[in-house]
PDB file of C-alpha atoms in Angstrom:
ATOM      1  CA  UNK L 118      48.594 107.919 109.493  1.00 53.00           C
ATOM      2  CA  UNK L 119      49.815 107.170 112.428  1.00 74.00           C
ATOM      3  CA  UNK L 120      53.133 104.728 111.154  1.00 85.00           C
ATOM      4  CA  UNK L 121      53.137 107.222 108.644  1.00 91.00           C
ATOM      5  CA  UNK L 122      54.217 110.302 111.209  1.00 92.00           C
ATOM      6  CA  UNK L 123      56.389 107.661 112.796  1.00 93.00           C
ATOM      7  CA  UNK L 124      58.381 106.735 109.568  1.00 94.00           C
ATOM      8  CA  UNK L 125      58.773 110.917 109.090  1.00 94.00           C
ATOM      9  CA  UNK L 126      59.251 112.018 112.544  1.00 95.00           C
ATOM     10  CA  UNK L 127      61.915 109.551 112.310  1.00 96.00           C
ATOM     11  CA  UNK L 128      63.802 111.339 109.064  1.00 96.00           C
ATOM     12  CA  UNK L 129      63.290 114.648 110.714  1.00 96.00           C
ATOM     13  CA  UNK L 130      65.290 113.348 113.717  1.00 98.00           C
ATOM     14  CA  UNK L 131      67.835 112.039 111.369  1.00 97.00           C
ATOM     15  CA  UNK L 132      68.460 115.201 109.433  1.00 97.00           C
ATOM     16  CA  UNK L 133      68.124 117.563 112.360  1.00 96.00           C
ATOM     17  CA  UNK L 134      69.566 116.174 115.247  1.00 97.00           C
ATOM     18  CA  UNK L 135      71.805 113.479 113.914  1.00 97.00           C
ATOM     19  CA  UNK L 136      73.219 112.094 117.515  1.00 98.00           C
ATOM     20  CA  UNK L 137      69.993 111.912 118.707  1.00 98.00           C
ATOM     21  CA  UNK L 138      68.714 109.892 116.060  1.00 98.00           C
ATOM     22  CA  UNK L 139      71.616 107.840 116.628  1.00 98.00           C
ATOM     23  CA  UNK L 140      71.114 106.699 119.786  1.00 98.00           C
ATOM     24  CA  UNK L 141      67.837 105.504 119.194  1.00 98.00           C
ATOM     25  CA  UNK L 142      69.300 103.072 116.924  1.00 97.00           C
ATOM     26  CA  UNK L 143      69.763 100.935 120.260  1.00 97.00           C
ATOM     27  CA  UNK L 144      66.084 101.217 121.105  1.00 97.00           C
ATOM     28  CA  UNK L 145      63.816  98.674 119.795  1.00 91.00           C
ATOM     29  CA  UNK L 146      59.609  98.080 118.582  1.00 88.00           C
ATOM     30  CA  UNK L 147      57.164 101.006 120.330  1.00 92.00           C
ATOM     31  CA  UNK L 148      60.058 102.419 122.732  1.00 97.00           C
ATOM     32  CA  UNK L 149      62.176 103.335 119.633  1.00 97.00           C
ATOM     33  CA  UNK L 150      59.079 105.160 117.445  1.00 97.00           C
ATOM     34  CA  UNK L 151      58.208 106.850 121.136  1.00 97.00           C
ATOM     35  CA  UNK L 152      61.255 108.563 121.715  1.00 98.00           C
ATOM     36  CA  UNK L 153      62.411 109.003 117.925  1.00 98.00           C
ATOM     37  CA  UNK L 154      58.957 111.241 118.188  1.00 97.00           C
ATOM     38  CA  UNK L 155      60.476 113.053 121.466  1.00 98.00           C
ATOM     39  CA  UNK L 156      63.466 114.159 119.855  1.00 98.00           C
ATOM     40  CA  UNK L 157      62.093 115.018 116.575  1.00 98.00           C
ATOM     41  CA  UNK L 158      59.273 117.358 118.542  1.00 98.00           C
ATOM     42  CA  UNK L 159      62.629 118.819 120.193  1.00 98.00           C
ATOM     43  CA  UNK L 160      64.885 118.659 117.341  1.00 98.00           C
ATOM     44  CA  UNK L 161      61.969 121.230 115.677  1.00 97.00           C
ATOM     45  CA  UNK L 162      61.567 123.746 118.568  1.00 97.00           C
ATOM     46  CA  UNK L 163      65.559 123.740 119.007  1.00 97.00           C
ATOM     47  CA  UNK L 164      66.194 124.372 115.215  1.00 96.00           C
ATOM     48  CA  UNK L 165      63.874 127.244 115.245  1.00 96.00           C
ATOM     49  CA  UNK L 166      66.551 130.208 115.854  1.00 93.00           C
ATOM     50  CA  UNK L 167      68.806 129.014 112.729  1.00 93.00           C
ATOM     51  CA  UNK L 168      64.916 129.260 110.417  1.00 93.00           C
ATOM     52  CA  UNK L 169      63.613 132.615 111.014  1.00 92.00           C
ATOM     53  CA  UNK L 170      65.354 136.170 110.620  1.00 87.00           C
ATOM     54  CA  UNK L 171      64.071 137.810 114.067  1.00 92.00           C
ATOM     55  CA  UNK L 172      62.662 136.513 117.097  1.00 95.00           C
ATOM     56  CA  UNK L 173      58.783 137.335 116.124  1.00 95.00           C
ATOM     57  CA  UNK L 174      58.230 134.500 113.765  1.00 95.00           C
ATOM     58  CA  UNK L 175      60.578 132.507 116.153  1.00 96.00           C
ATOM     59  CA  UNK L 176      57.474 132.762 118.943  1.00 96.00           C
ATOM     60  CA  UNK L 177      55.220 132.727 116.548  1.00 93.00           C
ATOM     61  CA  UNK L 178      56.281 128.920 115.802  1.00 94.00           C
ATOM     62  CA  UNK L 179      57.090 128.461 119.339  1.00 95.00           C
ATOM     63  CA  UNK L 180      53.238 129.361 120.360  1.00 93.00           C
ATOM     64  CA  UNK L 181      52.140 127.503 117.656  1.00 93.00           C
ATOM     65  CA  UNK L 182      53.747 124.011 119.483  1.00 94.00           C
ATOM     66  CA  UNK L 183      52.629 125.415 122.655  1.00 94.00           C
ATOM     67  CA  UNK L 184      48.786 125.746 121.608  1.00 91.00           C
ATOM     68  CA  UNK L 185      48.947 122.430 119.612  1.00 92.00           C
ATOM     69  CA  UNK L 186      50.365 120.630 122.617  1.00 92.00           C
ATOM     70  CA  UNK L 187      47.893 122.315 125.334  1.00 86.00           C
ATOM     71  CA  UNK L 188      44.863 122.567 122.849  1.00 76.00           C
ATOM     72  CA  UNK L 189      41.489 120.687 123.199  1.00 62.00           C
ATOM     73  CA  UNK L 190      40.948 120.111 119.634  1.00 56.00           C
ATOM     74  CA  UNK L 191      43.771 117.889 117.351  1.00 57.00           C
ATOM     75  CA  UNK L 192      42.573 117.508 114.121  1.00 61.00           C
ATOM     76  CA  UNK L 193      44.477 120.457 111.729  1.00 77.00           C
ATOM     77  CA  UNK L 194      47.475 120.255 114.388  1.00 80.00           C
ATOM     78  CA  UNK L 195      47.314 116.593 113.615  1.00 79.00           C
ATOM     79  CA  UNK L 196      48.520 117.342 109.725  1.00 85.00           C
ATOM     80  CA  UNK L 197      51.780 117.846 111.215  1.00 89.00           C
ATOM     81  CA  UNK L 198      53.572 114.863 111.375  1.00 93.00           C
ATOM     82  CA  UNK L 199      55.703 115.629 113.923  1.00 95.00           C
ATOM     83  CA  UNK L 200      52.864 116.752 115.911  1.00 93.00           C
ATOM     84  CA  UNK L 201      51.058 113.298 115.485  1.00 94.00           C
ATOM     85  CA  UNK L 202      53.485 110.774 116.462  1.00 95.00           C
ATOM     86  CA  UNK L 203      53.677 112.988 119.477  1.00 96.00           C
ATOM     87  CA  UNK L 204      51.163 113.188 120.619  1.00 94.00           C
ATOM     88  CA  UNK L 205      50.614 109.701 120.486  1.00 95.00           C
ATOM     89  CA  UNK L 206      53.698 109.587 122.050  1.00 96.00           C
ATOM     90  CA  UNK L 207      52.280 111.185 124.606  1.00 95.00           C
ATOM     91  CA  UNK L 208      48.691 109.732 125.172  1.00 94.00           C
ATOM     92  CA  UNK L 209      50.503 106.038 125.053  1.00 96.00           C
ATOM     93  CA  UNK L 210      53.144 106.930 127.825  1.00 97.00           C
ATOM     94  CA  UNK L 211      51.306 109.751 129.601  1.00 95.00           C
ATOM     95  CA  UNK L 212      53.531 112.262 128.754  1.00 96.00           C
ATOM     96  CA  UNK L 213      52.872 115.489 130.979  1.00 95.00           C
ATOM     97  CA  UNK L 214      51.890 118.471 128.829  1.00 96.00           C
ATOM     98  CA  UNK L 215      53.340 120.557 131.141  1.00 96.00           C
ATOM     99  CA  UNK L 216      56.875 119.040 131.065  1.00 96.00           C
ATOM    100  CA  UNK L 217      56.730 119.567 127.367  1.00 98.00           C
ATOM    101  CA  UNK L 218      55.641 123.577 127.738  1.00 97.00           C
ATOM    102  CA  UNK L 219      58.229 124.469 129.697  1.00 97.00           C
ATOM    103  CA  UNK L 220      60.611 122.979 127.197  1.00 98.00           C
ATOM    104  CA  UNK L 221      59.251 125.073 125.016  1.00 97.00           C
ATOM    105  CA  UNK L 222      59.454 128.266 127.549  1.00 97.00           C
ATOM    106  CA  UNK L 223      63.369 127.821 127.806  1.00 98.00           C
ATOM    107  CA  UNK L 224      63.777 127.550 124.209  1.00 97.00           C
ATOM    108  CA  UNK L 225      62.493 131.122 124.232  1.00 97.00           C
ATOM    109  CA  UNK L 226      66.157 132.209 125.698  1.00 97.00           C
ATOM    110  CA  UNK L 227      67.409 131.250 122.176  1.00 96.00           C
ATOM    111  CA  UNK L 228      65.283 133.518 120.095  1.00 96.00           C
ATOM    112  CA  UNK L 229      67.614 136.142 121.463  1.00 95.00           C
ATOM    113  CA  UNK L 230      70.885 137.652 122.000  1.00 94.00           C
ATOM    114  CA  UNK L 231      70.783 138.021 125.649  1.00 95.00           C
ATOM    115  CA  UNK L 232      74.489 135.994 126.793  1.00 96.00           C
ATOM    116  CA  UNK L 233      73.604 133.311 129.198  1.00 98.00           C
ATOM    117  CA  UNK L 234      74.284 135.336 132.599  1.00 97.00           C
ATOM    118  CA  UNK L 235      75.889 132.283 134.329  1.00 98.00           C
ATOM    119  CA  UNK L 236      76.552 128.754 135.799  1.00 98.00           C
ATOM    120  CA  UNK L 237      72.466 128.564 137.415  1.00 98.00           C
ATOM    121  CA  UNK L 238      70.391 129.954 134.397  1.00 98.00           C
ATOM    122  CA  UNK L 239      72.778 127.633 132.614  1.00 98.00           C
ATOM    123  CA  UNK L 240      72.258 124.106 134.619  1.00 98.00           C
ATOM    124  CA  UNK L 241      68.399 125.651 134.306  1.00 98.00           C
ATOM    125  CA  UNK L 242      68.226 125.821 131.496  1.00 98.00           C
ATOM    126  CA  UNK L 243      69.730 122.674 130.573  1.00 98.00           C
ATOM    127  CA  UNK L 244      67.903 121.143 132.788  1.00 97.00           C
ATOM    128  CA  UNK L 245      64.453 122.327 130.964  1.00 98.00           C
ATOM    129  CA  UNK L 246      65.508 121.611 127.400  1.00 98.00           C
ATOM    130  CA  UNK L 247      67.727 118.687 127.890  1.00 98.00           C
ATOM    131  CA  UNK L 248      67.829 116.676 131.135  1.00 97.00           C
ATOM    132  CA  UNK L 249      63.991 116.957 130.482  1.00 97.00           C
ATOM    133  CA  UNK L 250      64.236 114.761 127.469  1.00 98.00           C
ATOM    134  CA  UNK L 251      66.132 111.840 129.562  1.00 97.00           C
ATOM    135  CA  UNK L 252      64.024 112.283 131.942  1.00 96.00           C
ATOM    136  CA  UNK L 253      61.440 111.244 129.430  1.00 97.00           C
ATOM    137  CA  UNK L 254      62.878 108.698 127.283  1.00 97.00           C
ATOM    138  CA  UNK L 255      63.754 106.361 130.647  1.00 97.00           C
ATOM    139  CA  UNK L 256      59.637 106.951 131.497  1.00 96.00           C
ATOM    140  CA  UNK L 257      59.079 105.261 127.907  1.00 97.00           C
ATOM    141  CA  UNK L 258      61.358 102.792 128.255  1.00 97.00           C
ATOM    142  CA  UNK L 259      59.140 102.422 132.064  1.00 96.00           C
ATOM    143  CA  UNK L 260      55.854 101.754 130.375  1.00 95.00           C
ATOM    144  CA  UNK L 261      54.698 105.442 130.720  1.00 94.00           C
ATOM    145  CA  UNK L 262      55.336 104.792 134.576  1.00 91.00           C
ATOM    146  CA  UNK L 263      56.936 107.632 136.582  1.00 85.00           C
ATOM    147  CA  UNK L 264      60.355 106.274 137.663  1.00 84.00           C
ATOM    148  CA  UNK L 265      62.984 108.947 139.316  1.00 83.00           C
ATOM    149  CA  UNK L 266      65.912 109.286 137.109  1.00 81.00           C
ATOM    150  CA  UNK L 267      66.750 112.976 138.240  1.00 74.00           C
ATOM    151  CA  UNK L 268      70.264 112.271 139.333  1.00 93.00           C
ATOM    152  CA  UNK L 269      71.338 110.756 135.660  1.00 97.00           C
ATOM    153  CA  UNK L 270      68.788 112.973 133.781  1.00 97.00           C
ATOM    154  CA  UNK L 271      70.334 116.112 135.539  1.00 97.00           C
ATOM    155  CA  UNK L 272      73.955 115.785 135.119  1.00 98.00           C
ATOM    156  CA  UNK L 273      73.687 113.673 132.131  1.00 98.00           C
ATOM    157  CA  UNK L 274      71.466 116.946 130.620  1.00 98.00           C
ATOM    158  CA  UNK L 275      73.539 119.228 131.949  1.00 98.00           C
ATOM    159  CA  UNK L 276      77.063 117.735 130.835  1.00 98.00           C
ATOM    160  CA  UNK L 277      75.244 117.488 127.467  1.00 98.00           C
ATOM    161  CA  UNK L 278      74.570 120.727 127.360  1.00 98.00           C
ATOM    162  CA  UNK L 279      78.221 122.262 128.012  1.00 98.00           C
ATOM    163  CA  UNK L 280      79.565 119.529 125.322  1.00 98.00           C
ATOM    164  CA  UNK L 281      77.257 120.886 122.727  1.00 98.00           C
ATOM    165  CA  UNK L 282      77.766 124.345 123.457  1.00 98.00           C
ATOM    166  CA  UNK L 283      81.635 124.161 124.187  1.00 98.00           C
ATOM    167  CA  UNK L 284      81.397 122.463 120.375  1.00 97.00           C
ATOM    168  CA  UNK L 285      79.462 125.020 118.435  1.00 97.00           C
ATOM    169  CA  UNK L 286      81.621 127.438 120.856  1.00 97.00           C
ATOM    170  CA  UNK L 287      82.927 128.956 117.309  1.00 96.00           C
ATOM    171  CA  UNK L 288      79.608 129.531 115.502  1.00 95.00           C
ATOM    172  CA  UNK L 289      77.303 130.225 117.841  1.00 96.00           C
ATOM    173  CA  UNK L 290      79.631 133.369 118.955  1.00 96.00           C
ATOM    174  CA  UNK L 291      80.014 134.347 115.495  1.00 94.00           C
ATOM    175  CA  UNK L 292      76.399 134.586 115.139  1.00 93.00           C
ATOM    176  CA  UNK L 293      76.370 137.617 117.840  1.00 94.00           C
ATOM    177  CA  UNK L 294      75.860 135.064 121.147  1.00 96.00           C
ATOM    178  CA  UNK L 295      77.172 133.596 124.010  1.00 97.00           C
ATOM    179  CA  UNK L 296      75.255 130.432 124.978  1.00 98.00           C
ATOM    180  CA  UNK L 297      77.865 129.274 127.649  1.00 98.00           C
ATOM    181  CA  UNK L 298      77.466 131.151 131.235  1.00 98.00           C
ATOM    182  CA  UNK L 299      79.061 134.557 130.874  1.00 98.00           C
ATOM    183  CA  UNK L 300      80.350 134.698 134.490  1.00 98.00           C
ATOM    184  CA  UNK L 301      83.041 132.164 133.987  1.00 98.00           C
ATOM    185  CA  UNK L 302      84.477 134.532 131.364  1.00 98.00           C
ATOM    186  CA  UNK L 303      84.478 137.501 132.803  1.00 97.00           C
ATOM    187  CA  UNK L 304      85.790 135.927 135.803  1.00 98.00           C
ATOM    188  CA  UNK L 305      88.543 135.376 133.707  1.00 98.00           C
ATOM    189  CA  UNK L 306      88.839 138.499 132.753  1.00 97.00           C
ATOM    190  CA  UNK L 307      87.394 137.863 129.242  1.00 98.00           C
ATOM    191  CA  UNK L 308      85.421 140.429 127.220  1.00 97.00           C
ATOM    192  CA  UNK L 309      82.173 140.352 124.810  1.00 96.00           C
ATOM    193  CA  UNK L 310      84.028 142.306 121.841  1.00 95.00           C
ATOM    194  CA  UNK L 311      86.778 140.366 121.965  1.00 96.00           C
ATOM    195  CA  UNK L 312      84.969 136.595 121.841  1.00 97.00           C
ATOM    196  CA  UNK L 313      82.734 138.184 118.634  1.00 96.00           C
ATOM    197  CA  UNK L 314      85.782 138.887 117.265  1.00 96.00           C
ATOM    198  CA  UNK L 315      87.359 136.046 117.474  1.00 96.00           C
ATOM    199  CA  UNK L 316      90.356 137.215 119.588  1.00 96.00           C
ATOM    200  CA  UNK L 317      92.189 134.093 121.262  1.00 96.00           C
ATOM    201  CA  UNK L 318      93.524 134.638 125.179  1.00 96.00           C
ATOM    202  CA  UNK L 319      95.079 132.975 127.345  1.00 96.00           C
ATOM    203  CA  UNK L 320      91.678 134.087 130.102  1.00 97.00           C
ATOM    204  CA  UNK L 321      89.308 132.634 127.306  1.00 98.00           C
ATOM    205  CA  UNK L 322      91.257 129.251 126.708  1.00 97.00           C
ATOM    206  CA  UNK L 323      91.490 129.306 130.703  1.00 97.00           C
ATOM    207  CA  UNK L 324      87.168 130.036 130.987  1.00 98.00           C
ATOM    208  CA  UNK L 325      86.735 127.607 128.193  1.00 98.00           C
ATOM    209  CA  UNK L 326      88.605 124.708 130.031  1.00 97.00           C
ATOM    210  CA  UNK L 327      86.507 125.768 133.603  1.00 98.00           C
ATOM    211  CA  UNK L 328      83.223 124.596 131.854  1.00 98.00           C
ATOM    212  CA  UNK L 329      85.021 121.294 130.760  1.00 98.00           C
ATOM    213  CA  UNK L 330      86.202 120.458 134.087  1.00 98.00           C
ATOM    214  CA  UNK L 331      82.199 121.403 134.803  1.00 98.00           C
ATOM    215  CA  UNK L 332      81.116 118.848 131.442  1.00 98.00           C
ATOM    216  CA  UNK L 333      83.760 116.280 133.274  1.00 98.00           C
ATOM    217  CA  UNK L 334      82.503 116.889 137.060  1.00 98.00           C
ATOM    218  CA  UNK L 335      78.759 116.170 135.598  1.00 98.00           C
ATOM    219  CA  UNK L 336      79.294 113.249 133.050  1.00 98.00           C
ATOM    220  CA  UNK L 337      81.120 111.518 136.020  1.00 97.00           C
ATOM    221  CA  UNK L 338      77.803 112.188 138.340  1.00 97.00           C
ATOM    222  CA  UNK L 339      75.924 110.964 135.845  1.00 97.00           C
ATOM    223  CA  UNK L 340      77.643 107.494 135.293  1.00 97.00           C
ATOM    224  CA  UNK L 341      77.467 106.415 138.998  1.00 96.00           C
ATOM    225  CA  UNK L 342      73.379 107.964 138.676  1.00 96.00           C
ATOM    226  CA  UNK L 343      73.200 105.560 135.865  1.00 97.00           C
ATOM    227  CA  UNK L 344      74.875 102.701 136.923  1.00 95.00           C
ATOM    228  CA  UNK L 345      72.514 102.963 139.726  1.00 94.00           C
ATOM    229  CA  UNK L 346      69.360 102.719 137.537  1.00 95.00           C
ATOM    230  CA  UNK L 347      67.352  99.547 136.421  1.00 94.00           C
ATOM    231  CA  UNK L 348      69.118  97.482 133.614  1.00 94.00           C
ATOM    232  CA  UNK L 349      65.683  98.319 130.951  1.00 95.00           C
ATOM    233  CA  UNK L 350      65.823 102.185 131.575  1.00 96.00           C
ATOM    234  CA  UNK L 351      70.143 102.676 130.817  1.00 97.00           C
ATOM    235  CA  UNK L 352      69.482 102.827 127.000  1.00 97.00           C
ATOM    236  CA  UNK L 353      67.398 105.907 127.285  1.00 97.00           C
ATOM    237  CA  UNK L 354      71.569 107.386 128.743  1.00 98.00           C
ATOM    238  CA  UNK L 355      73.575 105.811 126.076  1.00 98.00           C
ATOM    239  CA  UNK L 356      74.211 108.977 124.656  1.00 98.00           C
ATOM    240  CA  UNK L 357      77.149 109.434 127.485  1.00 98.00           C
ATOM    241  CA  UNK L 358      79.713 107.111 125.450  1.00 98.00           C
ATOM    242  CA  UNK L 359      79.375 110.004 122.613  1.00 98.00           C
ATOM    243  CA  UNK L 360      79.686 113.037 124.685  1.00 98.00           C
ATOM    244  CA  UNK L 361      82.574 111.387 126.679  1.00 98.00           C
ATOM    245  CA  UNK L 362      84.592 110.814 123.103  1.00 98.00           C
ATOM    246  CA  UNK L 363      83.004 114.343 122.119  1.00 98.00           C
ATOM    247  CA  UNK L 364      84.483 115.412 125.229  1.00 98.00           C
ATOM    248  CA  UNK L 365      88.139 113.662 124.489  1.00 97.00           C
ATOM    249  CA  UNK L 366      88.311 115.557 121.352  1.00 96.00           C
ATOM    250  CA  UNK L 367      87.716 118.665 122.724  1.00 96.00           C
ATOM    251  CA  UNK L 368      90.274 118.556 125.746  1.00 95.00           C
ATOM    252  CA  UNK L 369      92.694 117.756 123.449  1.00 93.00           C
ATOM    253  CA  UNK L 370      92.563 119.712 120.570  1.00 91.00           C
ATOM    254  CA  UNK L 371      95.329 122.134 119.342  1.00 87.00           C
ATOM    255  CA  UNK L 372      93.622 124.235 117.111  1.00 89.00           C
ATOM    256  CA  UNK L 373      92.122 127.674 116.893  1.00 94.00           C
ATOM    257  CA  UNK L 374      88.973 128.081 120.334  1.00 96.00           C
ATOM    258  CA  UNK L 375      86.565 129.227 117.375  1.00 96.00           C
ATOM    259  CA  UNK L 376      87.567 126.210 115.310  1.00 95.00           C
ATOM    260  CA  UNK L 377      84.784 123.454 115.006  1.00 93.00           C
ATOM    261  CA  UNK L 378      86.509 119.739 116.611  1.00 93.00           C
ATOM    262  CA  UNK L 379      86.748 117.170 114.735  1.00 92.00           C
ATOM    263  CA  UNK L 380      83.740 114.183 115.506  1.00 95.00           C
ATOM    264  CA  UNK L 381      84.044 110.752 115.022  1.00 97.00           C
ATOM    265  CA  UNK L 382      81.824 109.566 111.906  1.00 97.00           C
ATOM    266  CA  UNK L 383      78.543 107.592 112.186  1.00 97.00           C
ATOM    267  CA  UNK L 384      79.572 104.148 112.554  1.00 98.00           C
ATOM    268  CA  UNK L 385      81.442 104.597 114.859  1.00 98.00           C
ATOM    269  CA  UNK L 386      79.551 106.491 117.340  1.00 98.00           C
ATOM    270  CA  UNK L 387      76.778 103.514 116.676  1.00 98.00           C
ATOM    271  CA  UNK L 388      79.413 101.124 117.488  1.00 98.00           C
ATOM    272  CA  UNK L 389      80.518 103.324 120.772  1.00 98.00           C
ATOM    273  CA  UNK L 390      76.643 103.612 121.857  1.00 98.00           C
ATOM    274  CA  UNK L 391      75.403  99.519 121.001  1.00 98.00           C
ATOM    275  CA  UNK L 392      79.312  98.933 123.094  1.00 98.00           C
ATOM    276  CA  UNK L 393      77.317 101.044 126.105  1.00 98.00           C
ATOM    277  CA  UNK L 394      74.486  99.483 125.329  1.00 97.00           C
ATOM    278  CA  UNK L 395      75.525  96.165 125.680  1.00 97.00           C
ATOM    279  CA  UNK L 396      78.328  96.839 129.089  1.00 95.00           C
ATOM    280  CA  UNK L 397      75.127  98.224 130.684  1.00 95.00           C
ATOM    281  CA  UNK L 398      71.942  96.017 130.349  1.00 86.00           C
TER     282      UNK L 398
END
């Protein structure tokens, strides 16, 4: 079943998280299959909020994944192709269960409407949900041997999360949620009801600009840390090329702060990923 499961995982990732799917195209062979399985699992967990009507069924789905990864018997779980591919990957590359369980635990925040309180909490959330994926992808490219990529994975994960939520700001606020650090908005005199009413203000523009500046700082630090890594690990971090372009588009937009930000076509993203990977061999 394994080959079919990895094919299913690739299809699920392509449909559920297009950018991460494109980032796997610079990988090869078994490494690509394994990273794809990891990212497909993440895409399923990350999309639970969008697929449930209230937190209770979301909690059940997260618990299913926790039990699937932590349970002793995986017979029935193996009927889920994404879980089957992930379990094979975990066994092949000695992926620690605890790391994925912490990712699942962090995603419980998504199910509720509480605002992200402050920058420290956001960075912790980004660390568990995004930096972890970069760290594990590098571990897979290192054939399952643990290697320290803390600064590269840590900074790129926070930047990735910030850029993603800046791009999704209008969509997420329309759902009555604030996923960027509330303390930054509060310091600029922005009120929750203004965000939910899609009211633009100088304070809101300043707050989003400050978060974009923080994302830039994390990208810069990530770039330095990635440059110091062994060449075989660098393809795990190729997404930095796409993220830099997305941040640049955010910084130059002149539309509503709540409007979607134009994104590159897939072919352009693939070109950025391939060129970055070639230059950083």
